[in-house]
């Protein structure tokens, strides 16, 4: 799907990942794989959202390391900094600035209804205000760049709906200001489930050892996790009656391989679960091997990651500043007389 603008300009894409926990195959298949595909046809901005990560306490030294690891992984999966912009959220202060302005037009009830807020708040002894404001900051990320398209996994659709609601409310109060962003989900892989519990989504925050395959897991660890994945008591794969565990494994295989439904059926129908898991594990290992190799290369190049992040911030700064100027002007906030 290619969105066209009348003047031949490329539509703008924005998306982000939190530098918390280990990046897993759900993040890759739900978001990053799509990001790589889009970079040739769109003007893409891919962001490491560190201000979002600190809505839950992070050990500072670990957060610093995670930001660089994530940047390295963006590059390793195939994001090309010559085509797409890779940047860190806190390096462009306008994200936080716009978030404040949007907070002022967002009813608190909208935020209290967010399912991710309710789920995360339930795990915290003290709920920081940042956790409630999380989706407003996310709206600011997107609206700051007037992004038309936001490629994400299925778990972010509610946040994207809220982003549109906030933009609409702002536009109706202050006049047309923000472009309405569209959610872009992958056809396969939008919601990868936990290997240990196929009823809940694979999540970076789970500490269960067999829950997720991390992008940097070595082959023997991947094999072990997939061979131990929860399935059911049916004897073999039956596409007309798939249990959630097997469906998830086949989904993972299909998202990595890009096979059609017909190819999947021809290959897996009637196959025992042991052999099915072996084939899924080998597909995952083979797909992650070049990413892991490239990751080692990227990290071995002194200064490379920092250079990419600095250039990324410099590249987006004029867009961010012009949106802030427009929003200030619309809201009647003070701007220096020219
Ligand atoms: P985060 O860091 O939780 O996840 C990053 C991306 O991975 C997708 N994802 C999944 N896709 C399929 N299956 C899964 N199990 C799975 N788990 C995660 C997410 O949908 C996401 O696309 N709030 C966002 C970060 C963010 C953002 C933004 C995204 C901040 N500002 C602006 C887009 C635009 C988040 O926590 O993603």
Coordinates of C-alpha atoms and ligand atoms in Angstrom, one line a residue:
X1 CA 0.0 0.0 0.0
X2 CA 1.6 3.3 -1.0
X3 CA -0.1 6.5 0.0
X4 CA 0.3 9.3 -2.6
X5 CA 0.5 13.1 -2.1
X6 CA -0.5 15.4 -5.0
X7 CA 2.8 17.2 -5.1
X8 CA 4.8 14.1 -5.4
X9 CA 6.2 14.4 -1.8
X10 CA 6.6 11.1 0.1
X11 CA 4.0 10.7 2.9
X12 CA 5.6 10.8 6.3
X13 CA 5.8 7.8 8.6
X14 CA 6.6 7.8 12.3
X15 CA 6.9 5.0 14.8
X16 CA 8.7 4.2 18.0
X17 CA 9.9 1.5 20.4
X18 CA 10.6 1.8 24.1
X19 CA 14.1 1.0 25.2
X20 CA 12.9 -1.3 28.0
X21 CA 13.4 -5.0 28.2
X22 CA 14.8 -7.1 25.3
X23 CA 13.5 -6.5 21.8
X24 CA 11.7 -9.7 20.8
X25 CA 10.3 -11.3 17.6
X26 CA 6.8 -9.8 18.3
X27 CA 8.3 -6.3 18.1
X28 CA 10.2 -7.3 14.9
X29 CA 7.2 -8.9 13.2
X30 CA 4.6 -6.4 14.4
X31 CA 6.6 -3.3 13.7
X32 CA 10.3 -3.3 12.6
X33 CA 10.0 -5.6 9.7
X34 CA 7.3 -3.3 8.3
X35 CA 9.5 -0.3 9.0
X36 CA 12.3 -1.6 6.8
X37 CA 9.8 -2.3 3.9
X38 CA 8.5 1.2 4.1
X39 CA 11.7 3.2 4.1
X40 CA 12.1 3.3 0.3
X41 CA 8.6 4.6 -0.4
X42 CA 8.0 7.0 2.6
X43 CA 9.8 9.7 4.6
X44 CA 10.4 7.6 7.7
X45 CA 11.2 8.7 11.2
X46 CA 12.0 5.8 13.6
X47 CA 12.3 6.8 17.3
X48 CA 13.7 5.3 20.5
X49 CA 11.2 6.6 23.0
X50 CA 13.2 6.8 26.1
X51 CA 10.8 9.3 27.8
X52 CA 8.1 6.7 27.5
X53 CA 10.4 4.1 29.1
X54 CA 10.9 6.2 32.2
X55 CA 7.1 6.1 33.0
X56 CA 8.2 3.0 34.8
X57 CA 11.4 3.2 36.9
X58 CA 14.5 2.2 34.9
X59 CA 18.0 1.8 36.3
X60 CA 19.8 4.7 34.6
X61 CA 22.9 2.8 33.5
X62 CA 20.8 0.0 32.0
X63 CA 18.5 2.5 30.2
X64 CA 21.6 4.2 28.7
X65 CA 22.9 0.9 27.4
X66 CA 19.4 -0.2 26.2
X67 CA 19.1 3.0 24.1
X68 CA 22.3 2.2 22.2
X69 CA 21.4 -1.5 21.9
X70 CA 18.0 -0.6 20.4
X71 CA 19.6 1.8 18.0
X72 CA 22.1 -0.9 17.0
X73 CA 19.1 -3.3 16.4
X74 CA 17.3 -0.8 14.3
X75 CA 20.3 -0.7 12.0
X76 CA 20.8 -4.4 12.2
X77 CA 17.3 -5.3 11.0
X78 CA 17.9 -3.2 7.9
X79 CA 16.9 0.4 8.7
X80 CA 19.2 2.4 6.5
X81 CA 20.0 5.8 8.1
X82 CA 20.5 7.2 4.6
X83 CA 16.9 6.5 3.8
X84 CA 15.2 6.7 7.2
X85 CA 15.8 8.9 10.2
X86 CA 16.7 7.1 13.4
X87 CA 16.6 9.3 16.6
X88 CA 16.1 9.3 20.3
X89 CA 12.9 11.0 21.7
X90 CA 14.6 12.9 24.5
X91 CA 17.2 14.5 22.1
X92 CA 14.4 16.6 20.6
X93 CA 12.8 18.5 23.5
X94 CA 9.8 19.5 21.4
X95 CA 8.3 16.0 22.0
X96 CA 7.8 16.9 25.7
X97 CA 6.8 20.4 24.9
X98 CA 4.0 19.4 22.5
X99 CA 2.9 16.7 25.0
X100 CA 2.2 19.4 27.6
X101 CA 0.2 21.4 25.1
X102 CA -1.8 18.3 24.1
X103 CA -2.3 17.4 27.8
X104 CA -4.2 20.6 28.2
X105 CA -6.8 19.5 25.6
X106 CA -7.1 15.9 26.7
X107 CA -9.9 14.9 29.1
X108 CA -8.5 12.8 31.9
X109 CA -11.3 10.3 31.5
X110 CA -9.9 9.4 28.0
X111 CA -6.6 8.4 29.6
X112 CA -8.1 6.5 32.5
X113 CA -9.9 4.3 30.0
X114 CA -6.7 3.1 28.2
X115 CA -6.3 -0.6 28.6
X116 CA -2.5 -0.4 28.7
X117 CA -2.7 2.2 31.4
X118 CA -5.0 0.0 33.5
X119 CA -2.8 -3.1 32.9
X120 CA 0.5 -1.3 33.8
X121 CA -0.9 0.6 36.7
X122 CA -2.1 -2.6 38.2
X123 CA 1.6 -3.8 38.4
X124 CA 2.9 -0.7 40.2
X125 CA 2.8 0.1 43.9
X126 CA 2.7 3.9 43.1
X127 CA 1.4 4.9 39.8
X128 CA 3.3 7.9 38.4
X129 CA 1.4 10.6 36.5
X130 CA 3.7 9.8 33.5
X131 CA 2.0 6.5 33.2
X132 CA -1.4 8.2 32.8
X133 CA 0.0 10.8 30.4
X134 CA 1.9 8.1 28.3
X135 CA -0.6 8.1 25.4
X136 CA -0.5 12.0 25.2
X137 CA 3.3 11.8 24.8
X138 CA 2.8 9.2 22.1
X139 CA 0.3 11.5 20.4
X140 CA 2.8 14.3 20.6
X141 CA 5.5 12.0 19.0
X142 CA 3.3 11.5 16.0
X143 CA 1.6 14.9 15.6
X144 CA 4.9 16.7 16.1
X145 CA 6.0 15.4 12.7
X146 CA 2.5 15.6 11.1
X147 CA 3.0 11.9 10.3
X148 CA 0.4 10.4 8.0
X149 CA 1.2 6.7 8.7
X150 CA 2.1 4.9 11.9
X151 CA 3.2 1.3 11.5
X152 CA 2.7 -0.5 14.7
X153 CA 1.5 -3.9 16.2
X154 CA -2.1 -4.5 17.1
X155 CA -1.6 -3.5 20.8
X156 CA -1.1 0.1 19.8
X157 CA -4.3 0.6 17.9
X158 CA -6.2 2.1 21.0
X159 CA -3.3 4.6 21.5
X160 CA -3.6 5.6 17.8
X161 CA -7.3 6.1 18.1
X162 CA -6.7 8.4 21.1
X163 CA -4.1 10.3 19.0
X164 CA -6.7 11.0 16.4
X165 CA -9.2 12.0 19.1
X166 CA -6.7 14.4 20.6
X167 CA -5.8 15.8 17.2
X168 CA -9.4 16.3 16.3
X169 CA -10.2 18.0 19.6
X170 CA -7.2 20.4 19.1
X171 CA -8.2 21.1 15.6
X172 CA -11.8 21.9 16.6
X173 CA -10.7 24.2 19.4
X174 CA -7.9 26.0 17.7
X175 CA -8.4 25.5 13.9
X176 CA -6.9 23.0 11.5
X177 CA -3.4 22.2 12.8
X178 CA -2.7 18.5 12.8
X179 CA -2.8 15.9 10.1
X180 CA -4.9 12.8 11.0
X181 CA -2.5 9.8 11.3
X182 CA -3.5 6.4 10.0
X183 CA -2.6 3.1 11.8
X184 CA -0.7 0.6 9.6
X185 CA -0.7 -3.0 10.8
X186 CA 1.1 -5.9 9.1
X187 CA -1.2 -8.5 7.5
X188 CA 0.6 -11.3 9.4
X189 CA 2.3 -10.8 12.8
X190 CA 0.4 -7.9 14.2
X191 CA -0.1 -9.7 17.4
X192 CA 2.5 -12.4 18.4
X193 CA 1.5 -14.2 21.5
X194 CA 3.7 -15.4 24.4
X195 CA 5.3 -18.9 23.8
X196 CA 4.5 -19.9 27.4
X197 CA 1.0 -18.5 27.3
X198 CA -0.6 -18.1 23.9
X199 CA -3.6 -16.3 25.4
X200 CA -1.5 -13.2 26.2
X201 CA 0.7 -11.1 23.9
X202 CA 4.4 -11.5 23.8
X203 CA 5.7 -8.7 26.0
X204 CA 9.1 -7.1 26.7
X205 CA 8.1 -6.7 30.4
X206 CA 7.6 -10.5 31.1
X207 CA 10.4 -12.1 33.0
X208 CA 9.2 -15.7 32.4
X209 CA 12.2 -17.5 30.8
X210 CA 10.2 -19.2 28.0
X211 CA 7.9 -16.3 27.2
X212 CA 9.6 -14.5 24.3
X213 CA 12.4 -15.0 21.7
X214 CA 14.7 -12.0 21.9
X215 CA 16.3 -10.8 18.7
X216 CA 19.7 -11.4 20.2
X217 CA 19.0 -14.9 21.6
X218 CA 21.6 -17.5 20.5
X219 CA 20.3 -20.4 18.3
X220 CA 20.3 -23.0 21.1
X221 CA 18.2 -20.7 23.3
X222 CA 15.7 -20.1 20.5
X223 CA 15.4 -23.8 19.8
X224 CA 14.8 -24.6 23.5
X225 CA 12.2 -21.9 23.9
X226 CA 10.2 -22.9 20.8
X227 CA 10.4 -26.6 21.5
X228 CA 8.9 -25.9 24.9
X229 CA 6.2 -23.6 23.7
X230 CA 2.7 -24.3 25.0
X231 CA 0.5 -26.2 22.5
X232 CA -2.5 -28.5 23.1
X233 CA -3.4 -32.2 23.1
X234 CA -4.4 -32.5 19.5
X235 CA -2.3 -35.0 17.6
X236 CA -1.2 -32.9 14.6
X237 CA -1.7 -29.6 12.8
X238 CA -5.2 -29.2 11.5
X239 CA -5.8 -25.8 9.9
X240 CA -9.6 -26.1 10.4
X241 CA -9.1 -26.5 14.1
X242 CA -6.0 -24.7 15.4
X243 CA -5.4 -24.3 19.1
X244 CA -3.9 -20.9 20.1
X245 CA -0.4 -22.1 20.8
X246 CA 0.0 -23.8 17.4
X247 CA -1.7 -20.9 15.6
X248 CA 0.9 -18.6 17.2
X249 CA 3.8 -20.8 16.1
X250 CA 2.5 -21.0 12.6
X251 CA 1.9 -17.2 12.6
X252 CA 5.5 -16.7 13.6
X253 CA 6.7 -18.9 10.8
X254 CA 4.4 -17.2 8.2
X255 CA 5.5 -13.7 9.3
X256 CA 9.2 -14.6 9.0
X257 CA 8.8 -16.5 5.7
X258 CA 6.2 -14.4 4.0
X259 CA 4.6 -17.6 2.7
X260 CA 1.0 -17.5 1.5
X261 CA -1.8 -19.3 3.4
X262 CA -1.8 -22.0 0.7
X263 CA 2.0 -22.6 1.1
X264 CA 1.6 -22.8 4.9
X265 CA -1.2 -25.4 4.6
X266 CA 0.7 -27.5 2.0
X267 CA 3.8 -27.5 4.3
X268 CA 2.2 -28.0 7.8
X269 CA -1.2 -29.7 7.4
X270 CA -1.1 -33.0 9.3
X271 CA 2.4 -32.5 10.7
X272 CA 3.1 -33.6 14.3
X273 CA 3.7 -30.8 16.8
X274 CA 7.3 -31.9 17.5
X275 CA 8.3 -31.6 13.8
X276 CA 6.3 -28.4 13.5
X277 CA 8.2 -26.8 16.3
X278 CA 11.5 -27.9 14.8
X279 CA 10.7 -26.2 11.5
X280 CA 9.5 -23.0 13.2
X281 CA 12.6 -22.9 15.3
X282 CA 14.9 -23.3 12.3
X283 CA 13.0 -20.6 10.4
X284 CA 13.4 -18.2 13.3
X285 CA 17.1 -19.0 13.8
X286 CA 17.8 -18.6 10.1
X287 CA 15.9 -15.3 10.0
X288 CA 17.7 -13.8 13.0
X289 CA 21.2 -15.0 12.1
X290 CA 21.9 -12.1 9.6
X291 CA 20.4 -9.6 12.0
X292 CA 22.6 -10.8 14.8
X293 CA 25.7 -10.7 12.5
X294 CA 24.9 -7.2 11.4
X295 CA 24.3 -6.2 15.0
X296 CA 27.8 -7.3 15.9
X297 CA 29.2 -5.4 12.9
X298 CA 27.3 -2.2 13.8
X299 CA 28.5 -2.3 17.4
X300 CA 32.1 -2.9 16.4
X301 CA 32.2 0.3 14.4
X302 CA 33.4 3.0 16.8
X303 CA 31.1 6.0 17.1
X304 CA 28.7 4.8 14.4
X305 CA 25.6 4.5 16.5
X306 CA 26.1 7.9 18.1
X307 CA 26.7 9.6 14.8
X308 CA 23.4 8.1 13.4
X309 CA 21.5 9.3 16.5
X310 CA 23.0 12.8 16.4
X311 CA 22.4 13.2 12.7
X312 CA 18.8 11.9 13.2
X313 CA 18.0 14.5 15.8
X314 CA 19.5 17.3 13.7
X315 CA 17.5 16.2 10.6
X316 CA 14.1 16.2 12.4
X317 CA 14.7 19.4 14.5
X318 CA 13.4 21.8 11.8
X319 CA 10.1 19.8 11.4
X320 CA 9.6 19.6 15.2
X321 CA 10.3 23.3 15.6
X322 CA 7.9 24.4 12.9
X323 CA 5.1 22.4 14.4
X324 CA 5.8 23.9 17.9
X325 CA 5.7 27.4 16.3
X326 CA 2.4 26.7 14.6
X327 CA 0.9 25.2 17.8
X328 CA 2.1 28.2 19.9
X329 CA 0.6 30.6 17.4
X330 CA -2.7 28.7 17.3
X331 CA -3.0 28.6 21.1
X332 CA -1.9 32.2 21.6
X333 CA 1.2 31.3 23.4
X334 CA 4.1 33.8 23.4
X335 CA 6.4 33.9 20.4
X336 CA 9.2 36.5 19.9
X337 CA 8.1 39.3 17.6
X338 CA 10.2 39.0 14.4
Ligands
LIG1 P1 6.6 -1.1 22.4 O1 8.0 -0.6 22.7 O2 5.9 -1.8 23.4 O3 6.6 -2.0 21.1 C1 7.2 -1.6 19.9 C2 6.4 -2.0 18.7 O4 6.3 -3.5 18.7 C3 4.9 -3.8 18.6 N1 4.6 -5.0 19.4 C4 4.1 -6.2 18.9 N2 3.7 -6.5 17.7 C5 3.3 -7.8 17.5 N3 3.2 -8.7 18.6 C6 3.6 -8.4 19.8 N4 3.5 -9.2 20.8 C7 4.1 -7.0 20.0 N5 4.5 -6.4 21.1 C8 4.9 -5.2 20.7 C9 4.1 -2.6 19.2 O5 2.8 -2.6 18.7 C10 5.0 -1.5 18.7 O6 4.7 -1.1 17.3 N6 3.8 3.0 22.8 C11 4.7 2.3 22.0 C12 6.0 3.2 21.6 C13 5.6 4.5 21.0 C14 5.1 4.8 19.7 C15 5.1 6.2 19.6 C16 4.7 3.9 18.6 C17 5.8 5.7 21.6 N7 5.5 6.7 20.7 C18 4.6 6.8 18.4 C19 4.3 4.5 17.5 C20 4.2 5.9 17.4 C21 5.2 1.1 22.7 O7 5.3 1.0 23.8 O8 5.8 0.2 21.8

